[in-house]
PDB file of C-alpha atoms in Angstrom:
ATOM      1  CA  MET X 175       5.673  40.195  34.096  1.00  0.00           C
ATOM      2  CA  PRO X 176       5.469  40.934  30.377  1.00  0.00           C
ATOM      3  CA  LEU X 177       8.785  39.908  29.920  1.00  0.00           C
ATOM      4  CA  THR X 178       8.170  36.163  31.666  1.00  0.00           C
ATOM      5  CA  ILE X 179       4.816  36.141  28.929  1.00  0.00           C
ATOM      6  CA  ARG X 180       6.744  37.038  26.233  1.00  0.00           C
ATOM      7  CA  SER X 181       9.305  34.667  26.816  1.00  0.00           C
ATOM      8  CA  ALA X 182       7.108  31.689  27.628  1.00  0.00           C
ATOM      9  CA  SER X 183       5.108  32.663  24.376  1.00  0.00           C
ATOM     10  CA  VAL X 184       9.161  32.292  22.299  1.00  0.00           C
ATOM     11  CA  ALA X 185       9.639  28.858  24.641  1.00  0.00           C
ATOM     12  CA  LEU X 186       6.285  27.753  23.114  1.00  0.00           C
ATOM     13  CA  ALA X 187       6.434  28.680  19.468  1.00  0.00           C
ATOM     14  CA  LEU X 188      10.055  27.429  18.989  1.00  0.00           C
ATOM     15  CA  ALA X 189       8.830  23.594  20.899  1.00  0.00           C
ATOM     16  CA  LEU X 190       5.431  24.376  18.480  1.00  0.00           C
ATOM     17  CA  ILE X 191       7.760  25.052  15.123  1.00  0.00           C
ATOM     18  CA  ASN X 192      10.226  21.889  16.026  1.00  0.00           C
ATOM     19  CA  VAL X 193       7.746  18.974  16.771  1.00  0.00           C
ATOM     20  CA  PRO X 194       7.094  17.704  12.982  1.00  0.00           C
ATOM     21  CA  ALA X 195      11.726  17.838  12.397  1.00  0.00           C
ATOM     22  CA  LEU X 196      12.385  16.242  16.271  1.00  0.00           C
ATOM     23  CA  GLY X 197       9.594  13.245  15.474  1.00  0.00           C
ATOM     24  CA  GLN X 198      11.531  12.733  11.987  1.00  0.00           C
ATOM     25  CA  THR X 199      14.282  12.617  14.020  1.00  0.00           C
ATOM     26  CA  MET X 200      13.146  10.021  15.770  1.00  0.00           C
ATOM     27  CA  LEU X 201      11.746   7.960  13.027  1.00  0.00           C
ATOM     28  CA  LEU X 202      14.970   8.189  10.877  1.00  0.00           C
ATOM     29  CA  ASP X 203      17.132   6.659  14.403  1.00  0.00           C
ATOM     30  CA  ALA X 204      14.424   4.664  14.360  1.00  0.00           C
ATOM     31  CA  LEU X 205      14.684   3.066  10.575  1.00  0.00           C
ATOM     32  CA  SER X 206      18.532   3.257  11.405  1.00  0.00           C
ATOM     33  CA  ARG X 207      18.728   1.295  13.786  1.00  0.00           C
ATOM     34  CA  HIS X 208      17.839  -1.230  11.377  1.00  0.00           C
ATOM     35  CA  GLY X 209      19.830  -0.265   8.936  1.00  0.00           C
ATOM     36  CA  VAL X 210      16.766   1.160   7.439  1.00  0.00           C
ATOM     37  CA  GLN X 211      18.872   3.835   4.831  1.00  0.00           C
ATOM     38  CA  LEU X 212      15.176   5.899   2.920  1.00  0.00           C
ATOM     39  CA  PRO X 213      16.563   6.990  -0.964  1.00  0.00           C
ATOM     40  CA  GLY X 214      16.240  10.316  -0.787  1.00  0.00           C
ATOM     41  CA  GLY X 215      15.605  11.262   2.750  1.00  0.00           C
ATOM     42  CA  SER X 216      11.622   9.892   1.224  1.00  0.00           C
ATOM     43  CA  PHE X 217       9.706   7.284   3.961  1.00  0.00           C
ATOM     44  CA  GLU X 218       7.306   6.780   0.804  1.00  0.00           C
ATOM     45  CA  ARG X 219      10.094   6.031  -1.540  1.00  0.00           C
ATOM     46  CA  ALA X 220      11.074   3.710   0.380  1.00  0.00           C
ATOM     47  CA  PHE X 221       7.623   2.297   1.347  1.00  0.00           C
ATOM     48  CA  ASP X 222       7.312   2.060  -2.463  1.00  0.00           C
ATOM     49  CA  GLU X 223      10.370   0.042  -2.715  1.00  0.00           C
ATOM     50  CA  GLY X 224      10.499  -2.644  -0.146  1.00  0.00           C
ATOM     51  CA  VAL X 225      13.094  -1.125   1.067  1.00  0.00           C
ATOM     52  CA  ALA X 226      13.596  -3.800   4.225  1.00  0.00           C
ATOM     53  CA  PRO X 227      15.149  -4.003   8.119  1.00  0.00           C
ATOM     54  CA  SER X 228      18.694  -6.076   7.701  1.00  0.00           C
ATOM     55  CA  THR X 229      18.335  -6.047  11.680  1.00  0.00           C
ATOM     56  CA  PRO X 230      15.768  -7.790  13.722  1.00  0.00           C
ATOM     57  CA  VAL X 231      12.336  -5.838  14.548  1.00  0.00           C
ATOM     58  CA  ALA X 232      12.960  -6.196  17.936  1.00  0.00           C
ATOM     59  CA  PRO X 233       9.992  -5.426  21.109  1.00  0.00           C
ATOM     60  CA  GLY X 234       9.957  -2.105  20.844  1.00  0.00           C
ATOM     61  CA  SER X 235      10.587  -0.566  18.542  1.00  0.00           C
ATOM     62  CA  PHE X 236       7.383   0.908  17.151  1.00  0.00           C
ATOM     63  CA  ALA X 237       7.104   2.769  19.616  1.00  0.00           C
ATOM     64  CA  THR X 238       7.997   6.254  18.162  1.00  0.00           C
ATOM     65  CA  SER X 239       5.888   5.391  14.664  1.00  0.00           C
ATOM     66  CA  LEU X 240       3.054   4.089  17.252  1.00  0.00           C
ATOM     67  CA  ALA X 241       3.572   7.287  19.377  1.00  0.00           C
ATOM     68  CA  LEU X 242       3.400   9.673  16.123  1.00  0.00           C
ATOM     69  CA  LEU X 243       0.352   7.875  14.312  1.00  0.00           C
ATOM     70  CA  ALA X 244      -2.183   8.219  17.531  1.00  0.00           C
ATOM     71  CA  SER X 245      -0.875  12.673  18.133  1.00  0.00           C
ATOM     72  CA  GLY X 246       1.026  13.124  15.085  1.00  0.00           C
ATOM     73  CA  THR X 247      -0.898  15.219  12.156  1.00  0.00           C
ATOM     74  CA  GLY X 248      -0.398  16.101   8.654  1.00  0.00           C
ATOM     75  CA  GLN X 249       2.707  15.199   7.385  1.00  0.00           C
ATOM     76  CA  GLU X 250       4.817  13.220   9.953  1.00  0.00           C
ATOM     77  CA  ARG X 251       1.787  11.494  10.577  1.00  0.00           C
ATOM     78  CA  VAL X 252       2.137  10.127   6.894  1.00  0.00           C
ATOM     79  CA  ASP X 253       5.906   9.741   7.885  1.00  0.00           C
ATOM     80  CA  ALA X 254       4.779   7.397  11.131  1.00  0.00           C
ATOM     81  CA  ALA X 255       2.653   5.746   9.464  1.00  0.00           C
ATOM     82  CA  PHE X 256       5.328   4.788   5.529  1.00  0.00           C
ATOM     83  CA  ALA X 257       7.813   4.074   8.494  1.00  0.00           C
ATOM     84  CA  PHE X 258       5.557   1.548  11.181  1.00  0.00           C
ATOM     85  CA  GLY X 259       5.212  -0.055   7.266  1.00  0.00           C
ATOM     86  CA  ILE X 260       8.758  -0.006   6.744  1.00  0.00           C
ATOM     87  CA  LEU X 261       9.501  -1.787   9.919  1.00  0.00           C
ATOM     88  CA  ALA X 262       6.445  -4.696  10.402  1.00  0.00           C
ATOM     89  CA  GLY X 263       6.429  -5.677   6.604  1.00  0.00           C
ATOM     90  CA  ARG X 264       4.414  -7.009   4.000  1.00  0.00           C
ATOM     91  CA  SER X 265       1.650  -8.605   6.461  1.00  0.00           C
ATOM     92  CA  GLY X 266       2.164  -6.986   9.469  1.00  0.00           C
ATOM     93  CA  ARG X 267       5.019 -10.004  10.498  1.00  0.00           C
ATOM     94  CA  ALA X 268       8.237  -8.264  11.796  1.00  0.00           C
ATOM     95  CA  ALA X 269       4.878  -6.733  14.691  1.00  0.00           C
ATOM     96  CA  SER X 270       3.208  -7.924  17.981  1.00  0.00           C
ATOM     97  CA  GLY X 271      -0.905  -8.412  17.956  1.00  0.00           C
ATOM     98  CA  PRO X 272      -0.933  -5.536  19.802  1.00  0.00           C
ATOM     99  CA  GLU X 273       1.058  -3.699  17.570  1.00  0.00           C
ATOM    100  CA  LEU X 274      -0.362  -4.228  15.023  1.00  0.00           C
ATOM    101  CA  ASN X 275      -3.900  -3.153  17.087  1.00  0.00           C
ATOM    102  CA  ALA X 276      -2.735   0.079  18.040  1.00  0.00           C
ATOM    103  CA  ALA X 277      -1.572   1.272  14.588  1.00  0.00           C
ATOM    104  CA  GLY X 278      -4.549  -0.735  12.879  1.00  0.00           C
ATOM    105  CA  THR X 279      -6.808   2.030  15.067  1.00  0.00           C
ATOM    106  CA  ALA X 280      -4.108   4.697  13.615  1.00  0.00           C
ATOM    107  CA  LEU X 281      -4.815   3.890  10.382  1.00  0.00           C
ATOM    108  CA  VAL X 282      -8.585   3.514  10.326  1.00  0.00           C
ATOM    109  CA  GLN X 283      -8.655   7.101  11.242  1.00  0.00           C
ATOM    110  CA  MET X 284      -6.360   8.233   8.777  1.00  0.00           C
ATOM    111  CA  ILE X 285      -8.233   7.034   6.186  1.00  0.00           C
ATOM    112  CA  GLY X 286     -11.291   8.848   7.103  1.00  0.00           C
ATOM    113  CA  SER X 287      -9.550  11.762   7.890  1.00  0.00           C
ATOM    114  CA  SER X 288     -10.113  14.953   5.583  1.00  0.00           C
ATOM    115  CA  ASP X 289      -6.835  14.919   4.413  1.00  0.00           C
ATOM    116  CA  ARG X 290      -5.986  13.668   1.244  1.00  0.00           C
ATOM    117  CA  ARG X 291      -1.992  12.506   1.941  1.00  0.00           C
ATOM    118  CA  SER X 292      -3.594  10.628   5.136  1.00  0.00           C
ATOM    119  CA  ARG X 293      -6.088   9.426   3.467  1.00  0.00           C
ATOM    120  CA  ILE X 294      -4.195   8.045   1.047  1.00  0.00           C
ATOM    121  CA  ALA X 295      -1.186   6.740   3.267  1.00  0.00           C
ATOM    122  CA  GLY X 296      -3.297   5.231   6.435  1.00  0.00           C
ATOM    123  CA  ALA X 297      -4.708   2.837   2.762  1.00  0.00           C
ATOM    124  CA  ARG X 298      -1.310   1.410   2.047  1.00  0.00           C
ATOM    125  CA  VAL X 299       0.456   0.775   5.020  1.00  0.00           C
ATOM    126  CA  ALA X 300      -2.895  -0.883   5.816  1.00  0.00           C
ATOM    127  CA  GLY X 301      -2.534  -3.310   3.635  1.00  0.00           C
ATOM    128  CA  ARG X 302       0.098  -4.284   3.722  1.00  0.00           C
ATOM    129  CA  ILE X 303       0.175  -4.804   7.518  1.00  0.00           C
ATOM    130  CA  PHE X 304      -2.362  -6.476   6.817  1.00  0.00           C
ATOM    131  CA  ALA X 305      -2.358  -8.106   3.300  1.00  0.00           C
ATOM    132  CA  VAL X 306      -3.507 -11.792   3.447  1.00  0.00           C
ATOM    133  CA  PRO X 307      -0.502 -14.177   1.674  1.00  0.00           C
ATOM    134  CA  PHE X 308      -2.132 -16.750  -0.632  1.00  0.00           C
ATOM    135  CA  ASP X 309      -1.269 -19.115   1.011  1.00  0.00           C
ATOM    136  CA  ALA X 310      -2.491 -18.009   4.257  1.00  0.00           C
ATOM    137  CA  ARG X 311      -5.254 -20.475   5.669  1.00  0.00           C
ATOM    138  CA  VAL X 312      -6.496 -18.555   8.620  1.00  0.00           C
ATOM    139  CA  ALA X 313      -7.262 -14.159   8.107  1.00  0.00           C
ATOM    140  CA  THR X 314      -4.956 -11.858  10.588  1.00  0.00           C
ATOM    141  CA  PRO X 315      -8.581 -10.356  12.393  1.00  0.00           C
ATOM    142  CA  LEU X 316      -8.285  -6.741  10.922  1.00  0.00           C
ATOM    143  CA  PRO X 317      -8.700  -3.758  12.642  1.00  0.00           C
ATOM    144  CA  ALA X 318     -12.682  -2.502  13.508  1.00  0.00           C
ATOM    145  CA  GLY X 319     -13.509   0.373  10.698  1.00  0.00           C
ATOM    146  CA  LEU X 320     -10.823  -0.922   7.691  1.00  0.00           C
ATOM    147  CA  VAL X 321     -12.634  -2.982   4.856  1.00  0.00           C
ATOM    148  CA  ASP X 322     -16.007   0.024   5.296  1.00  0.00           C
ATOM    149  CA  ALA X 323     -13.703   3.128   5.921  1.00  0.00           C
ATOM    150  CA  LEU X 324     -11.272   1.951   2.643  1.00  0.00           C
ATOM    151  CA  PHE X 325     -14.552   0.989   0.367  1.00  0.00           C
ATOM    152  CA  THR X 326     -16.157   5.195   1.760  1.00  0.00           C
ATOM    153  CA  MET X 327     -12.948   6.155   0.290  1.00  0.00           C
ATOM    154  CA  TRP X 328     -12.998   4.468  -3.036  1.00  0.00           C
ATOM    155  CA  ASN X 329     -16.071   6.007  -3.964  1.00  0.00           C
ATOM    156  CA  ARG X 330     -14.145   9.317  -4.023  1.00  0.00           C
ATOM    157  CA  ASP X 331     -13.788  11.552  -7.406  1.00  0.00           C
ATOM    158  CA  HIS X 332     -10.085  10.759  -6.559  1.00  0.00           C
ATOM    159  CA  GLU X 333      -8.444   8.456  -8.609  1.00  0.00           C
ATOM    160  CA  ILE X 334      -5.283   8.030  -6.442  1.00  0.00           C
ATOM    161  CA  GLU X 335      -7.382   7.636  -3.798  1.00  0.00           C
ATOM    162  CA  GLN X 336      -9.396   5.303  -5.635  1.00  0.00           C
ATOM    163  CA  LEU X 337      -6.338   3.344  -6.535  1.00  0.00           C
ATOM    164  CA  ALA X 338      -5.394   3.139  -3.013  1.00  0.00           C
ATOM    165  CA  ALA X 339      -8.140   2.104  -1.438  1.00  0.00           C
ATOM    166  CA  MET X 340      -8.777  -1.101  -4.574  1.00  0.00           C
ATOM    167  CA  ASP X 341      -4.860  -2.037  -4.060  1.00  0.00           C
ATOM    168  CA  ALA X 342      -5.528  -2.030   0.252  1.00  0.00           C
ATOM    169  CA  LEU X 343      -8.417  -4.278  -0.222  1.00  0.00           C
ATOM    170  CA  GLY X 344      -6.939  -6.547  -2.485  1.00  0.00           C
ATOM    171  CA  LEU X 345      -4.356  -6.977  -0.689  1.00  0.00           C
ATOM    172  CA  LEU X 346      -7.220  -7.793   2.140  1.00  0.00           C
ATOM    173  CA  ARG X 347      -8.468 -10.648  -0.244  1.00  0.00           C
ATOM    174  CA  GLN X 348     -12.408  -9.053   0.520  1.00  0.00           C
ATOM    175  CA  LEU X 349     -14.254 -11.481  -1.235  1.00  0.00           C
ATOM    176  CA  GLN X 350     -16.948  -8.903  -1.089  1.00  0.00           C
ATOM    177  CA  ALA X 351     -15.333  -6.066  -3.014  1.00  0.00           C
ATOM    178  CA  VAL X 352     -15.515  -8.968  -5.609  1.00  0.00           C
ATOM    179  CA  SER X 353     -18.104  -7.753  -7.954  1.00  0.00           C
ATOM    180  CA  ALA X 354     -17.838  -4.113  -7.215  1.00  0.00           C
ATOM    181  CA  LEU X 355     -14.272  -4.796  -8.536  1.00  0.00           C
ATOM    182  CA  THR X 356     -15.756  -6.409 -12.014  1.00  0.00           C
ATOM    183  CA  GLU X 357     -18.386  -3.855 -13.015  1.00  0.00           C
ATOM    184  CA  ARG X 358     -15.291  -0.908 -12.543  1.00  0.00           C
ATOM    185  CA  TYR X 359     -12.896  -2.922 -14.167  1.00  0.00           C
ATOM    186  CA  GLN X 360     -15.626  -2.364 -17.008  1.00  0.00           C
ATOM    187  CA  PHE X 361     -16.250   0.654 -16.462  1.00  0.00           C
ATOM    188  CA  TYR X 362     -12.667   2.151 -16.175  1.00  0.00           C
ATOM    189  CA  ARG X 363     -11.564  -0.099 -19.489  1.00  0.00           C
ATOM    190  CA  ASP X 364     -14.766   1.055 -21.538  1.00  0.00           C
ATOM    191  CA  SER X 365     -13.259   4.591 -19.630  1.00  0.00           C
ATOM    192  CA  ASN X 366      -9.930   4.651 -20.697  1.00  0.00           C
ATOM    193  CA  LYS X 367      -9.282   4.817 -17.789  1.00  0.00           C
ATOM    194  CA  ARG X 368      -6.494   2.259 -18.185  1.00  0.00           C
ATOM    195  CA  ALA X 369      -3.702   2.140 -14.786  1.00  0.00           C
ATOM    196  CA  LEU X 370      -7.745   1.877 -12.947  1.00  0.00           C
ATOM    197  CA  ALA X 371      -8.761  -0.440 -14.538  1.00  0.00           C
ATOM    198  CA  GLY X 372      -4.454  -2.531 -14.224  1.00  0.00           C
ATOM    199  CA  GLY X 373      -5.672  -1.559 -10.142  1.00  0.00           C
ATOM    200  CA  ALA X 374      -8.780  -3.007 -10.360  1.00  0.00           C
ATOM    201  CA  ILE X 375      -7.216  -6.445 -11.829  1.00  0.00           C
ATOM    202  CA  GLU X 376      -4.779  -6.698  -9.891  1.00  0.00           C
ATOM    203  CA  ALA X 377      -6.984  -5.771  -6.260  1.00  0.00           C
ATOM    204  CA  LEU X 378      -9.510  -9.034  -8.328  1.00  0.00           C
ATOM    205  CA  ALA X 379      -6.525 -11.378  -8.660  1.00  0.00           C
ATOM    206  CA  ARG X 380      -4.999 -11.261  -5.568  1.00  0.00           C
ATOM    207  CA  ILE X 381      -8.269 -12.048  -4.028  1.00  0.00           C
ATOM    208  CA  GLY X 382      -8.242 -14.944  -6.255  1.00  0.00           C
ATOM    209  CA  ASP X 383     -11.995 -15.960  -6.820  1.00  0.00           C
ATOM    210  CA  ARG X 384     -12.945 -18.402  -9.358  1.00  0.00           C
ATOM    211  CA  SER X 385     -15.435 -15.720 -10.792  1.00  0.00           C
ATOM    212  CA  THR X 386     -12.090 -13.578 -12.404  1.00  0.00           C
ATOM    213  CA  VAL X 387     -10.323 -16.578 -14.187  1.00  0.00           C
ATOM    214  CA  ASP X 388     -12.786 -16.096 -17.612  1.00  0.00           C
ATOM    215  CA  ILE X 389     -11.941 -12.502 -16.917  1.00  0.00           C
ATOM    216  CA  VAL X 390      -7.836 -12.916 -17.172  1.00  0.00           C
ATOM    217  CA  LYS X 391      -8.726 -15.915 -20.038  1.00  0.00           C
ATOM    218  CA  VAL X 392     -10.279 -12.783 -21.988  1.00  0.00           C
ATOM    219  CA  LEU X 393      -6.977 -10.291 -21.762  1.00  0.00           C
ATOM    220  CA  ALA X 394      -4.504 -12.860 -21.768  1.00  0.00           C
ATOM    221  CA  ASN X 395      -5.204 -12.549 -25.670  1.00  0.00           C
ATOM    222  CA  ASP X 396      -6.277  -9.299 -25.640  1.00  0.00           C
ATOM    223  CA  ARG X 397      -3.351  -6.346 -27.049  1.00  0.00           C
ATOM    224  CA  TRP X 398      -5.680  -3.578 -23.986  1.00  0.00           C
ATOM    225  CA  SER X 399      -2.464  -5.792 -21.954  1.00  0.00           C
ATOM    226  CA  GLU X 400       0.024  -4.845 -24.131  1.00  0.00           C
ATOM    227  CA  GLY X 401       2.803  -2.205 -23.498  1.00  0.00           C
ATOM    228  CA  ARG X 402       5.061  -2.223 -20.853  1.00  0.00           C
ATOM    229  CA  ASP X 403       3.487   0.477 -17.954  1.00  0.00           C
ATOM    230  CA  ALA X 404       2.205  -1.026 -14.905  1.00  0.00           C
ATOM    231  CA  THR X 405      -0.880  -1.591 -16.110  1.00  0.00           C
ATOM    232  CA  ALA X 406      -0.166  -5.370 -18.317  1.00  0.00           C
ATOM    233  CA  LEU X 407       2.203  -5.519 -15.995  1.00  0.00           C
ATOM    234  CA  ALA X 408      -0.797  -5.864 -13.823  1.00  0.00           C
ATOM    235  CA  VAL X 409      -2.464  -7.862 -16.464  1.00  0.00           C
ATOM    236  CA  ALA X 410       0.959 -10.815 -16.587  1.00  0.00           C
ATOM    237  CA  PHE X 411       0.579 -10.337 -12.708  1.00  0.00           C
ATOM    238  CA  ALA X 412      -2.852 -11.500 -12.410  1.00  0.00           C
ATOM    239  CA  ARG X 413      -2.415 -14.350 -16.360  1.00  0.00           C
ATOM    240  CA  GLU X 414       0.473 -15.967 -13.570  1.00  0.00           C
ATOM    241  CA  ARG X 415      -1.902 -15.817 -10.826  1.00  0.00           C
ATOM    242  CA  MET X 416      -5.106 -17.080 -12.157  1.00  0.00           C
ATOM    243  CA  LEU X 417      -4.288 -19.517 -14.806  1.00  0.00           C
ATOM    244  CA  LYS X 418      -0.576 -20.068 -14.656  1.00  0.00           C
ATOM    245  CA  ASP X 419       0.234 -19.770 -17.579  1.00  0.00           C
ATOM    246  CA  GLY X 420       4.277 -18.764 -17.929  1.00  0.00           C
ATOM    247  CA  SER X 421       3.395 -15.141 -17.606  1.00  0.00           C
ATOM    248  CA  VAL X 422       6.174 -14.902 -14.619  1.00  0.00           C
ATOM    249  CA  THR X 423       8.996 -14.830 -17.079  1.00  0.00           C
ATOM    250  CA  ILE X 424       6.795 -11.798 -17.969  1.00  0.00           C
ATOM    251  CA  ILE X 425       7.437 -10.183 -14.221  1.00  0.00           C
ATOM    252  CA  ARG X 426      11.033 -11.022 -14.504  1.00  0.00           C
ATOM    253  CA  GLN X 427      11.449  -8.594 -17.014  1.00  0.00           C
ATOM    254  CA  ALA X 428      10.299  -6.252 -15.377  1.00  0.00           C
ATOM    255  CA  LEU X 429      12.810  -6.484 -12.985  1.00  0.00           C
ATOM    256  CA  ASP X 430      15.395  -4.631 -15.678  1.00  0.00           C
ATOM    257  CA  ASP X 431      13.003  -2.139 -15.450  1.00  0.00           C
ATOM    258  CA  ARG X 432      13.766   1.040 -12.789  1.00  0.00           C
ATOM    259  CA  ALA X 433       9.724   3.041 -13.331  1.00  0.00           C
ATOM    260  CA  ARG X 434       8.491  -0.972 -12.810  1.00  0.00           C
ATOM    261  CA  ARG X 435      10.475  -3.325 -10.546  1.00  0.00           C
ATOM    262  CA  ALA X 436       9.312  -2.048  -7.334  1.00  0.00           C
ATOM    263  CA  GLN X 437       6.169  -3.551  -8.591  1.00  0.00           C
ATOM    264  CA  ALA X 438       7.492  -6.517 -10.140  1.00  0.00           C
ATOM    265  CA  ILE X 439       9.480  -7.420  -6.573  1.00  0.00           C
ATOM    266  CA  GLY X 440       5.941  -7.265  -5.267  1.00  0.00           C
ATOM    267  CA  TYR X 441       4.431  -9.484  -7.604  1.00  0.00           C
ATOM    268  CA  LEU X 442       7.160 -12.211  -7.968  1.00  0.00           C
ATOM    269  CA  THR X 443       6.867 -11.974  -3.452  1.00  0.00           C
ATOM    270  CA  ALA X 444       2.907 -11.815  -3.536  1.00  0.00           C
ATOM    271  CA  LEU X 445       3.543 -15.030  -5.465  1.00  0.00           C
ATOM    272  CA  GLY X 446       6.237 -16.622  -4.041  1.00  0.00           C
ATOM    273  CA  VAL X 447       8.531 -16.518  -6.235  1.00  0.00           C
ATOM    274  CA  SER X 448      12.297 -15.504  -6.092  1.00  0.00           C
ATOM    275  CA  VAL X 449      12.819 -12.081  -7.445  1.00  0.00           C
ATOM    276  CA  GLN X 450      17.008 -13.800  -7.577  1.00  0.00           C
TER     277      GLN X 450
END
């Protein structure tokens, strides 16, 4: 009897040890079937770099990522979120309504979780798959609680969380965030928090409210926005989006900058400009 108990315990322990590895393998298989190769073996890096499937994403392609989003924990769930984002694409174009709804519910839970990595991944993926295109006439219905969860996350002390929340609110084009983003932009700038100020400007530009025009006009002649970092590129994006002043040339030039290439591609895609 003791031997039987011990054997069962060992089997259970081995199964638990192998669950994350099995989940990751299943995610990798799902992505590879669609021609997605992970740079450096990183789901997050592939998401960051905008790696896209080279073969059509058919019904059922999201089964693994949705299952792990619903039942996984820790890094496994983070990887599943990024995998879903890669397959679904911007504005979730490759996913069905029910698949987006299921993912949205899980992502809201991630944003409200106690794990920082999960909160950041949840916000970033939610922003991507529910992003509202600039030419959209009707916005995609958002998961219940998503916007509130993002505002809560934005009020946390960690700067990466603040950036992720602002990015998502901008992608979702939430008009209710304009006033707070405008105030935060000025606060971040006055506090010399350059990256956060750039994140606020990018979010405001994505939302596109006319009240932002005056801020961008000042930035167009402001040395604070000069340079070759992410914030300077965010200002170029804001200028092109709000003023249409030819700053798209600056964004195109950034395609040759390895550190800013993914950022530039994201801006050009949002603006409807060819990356070629």
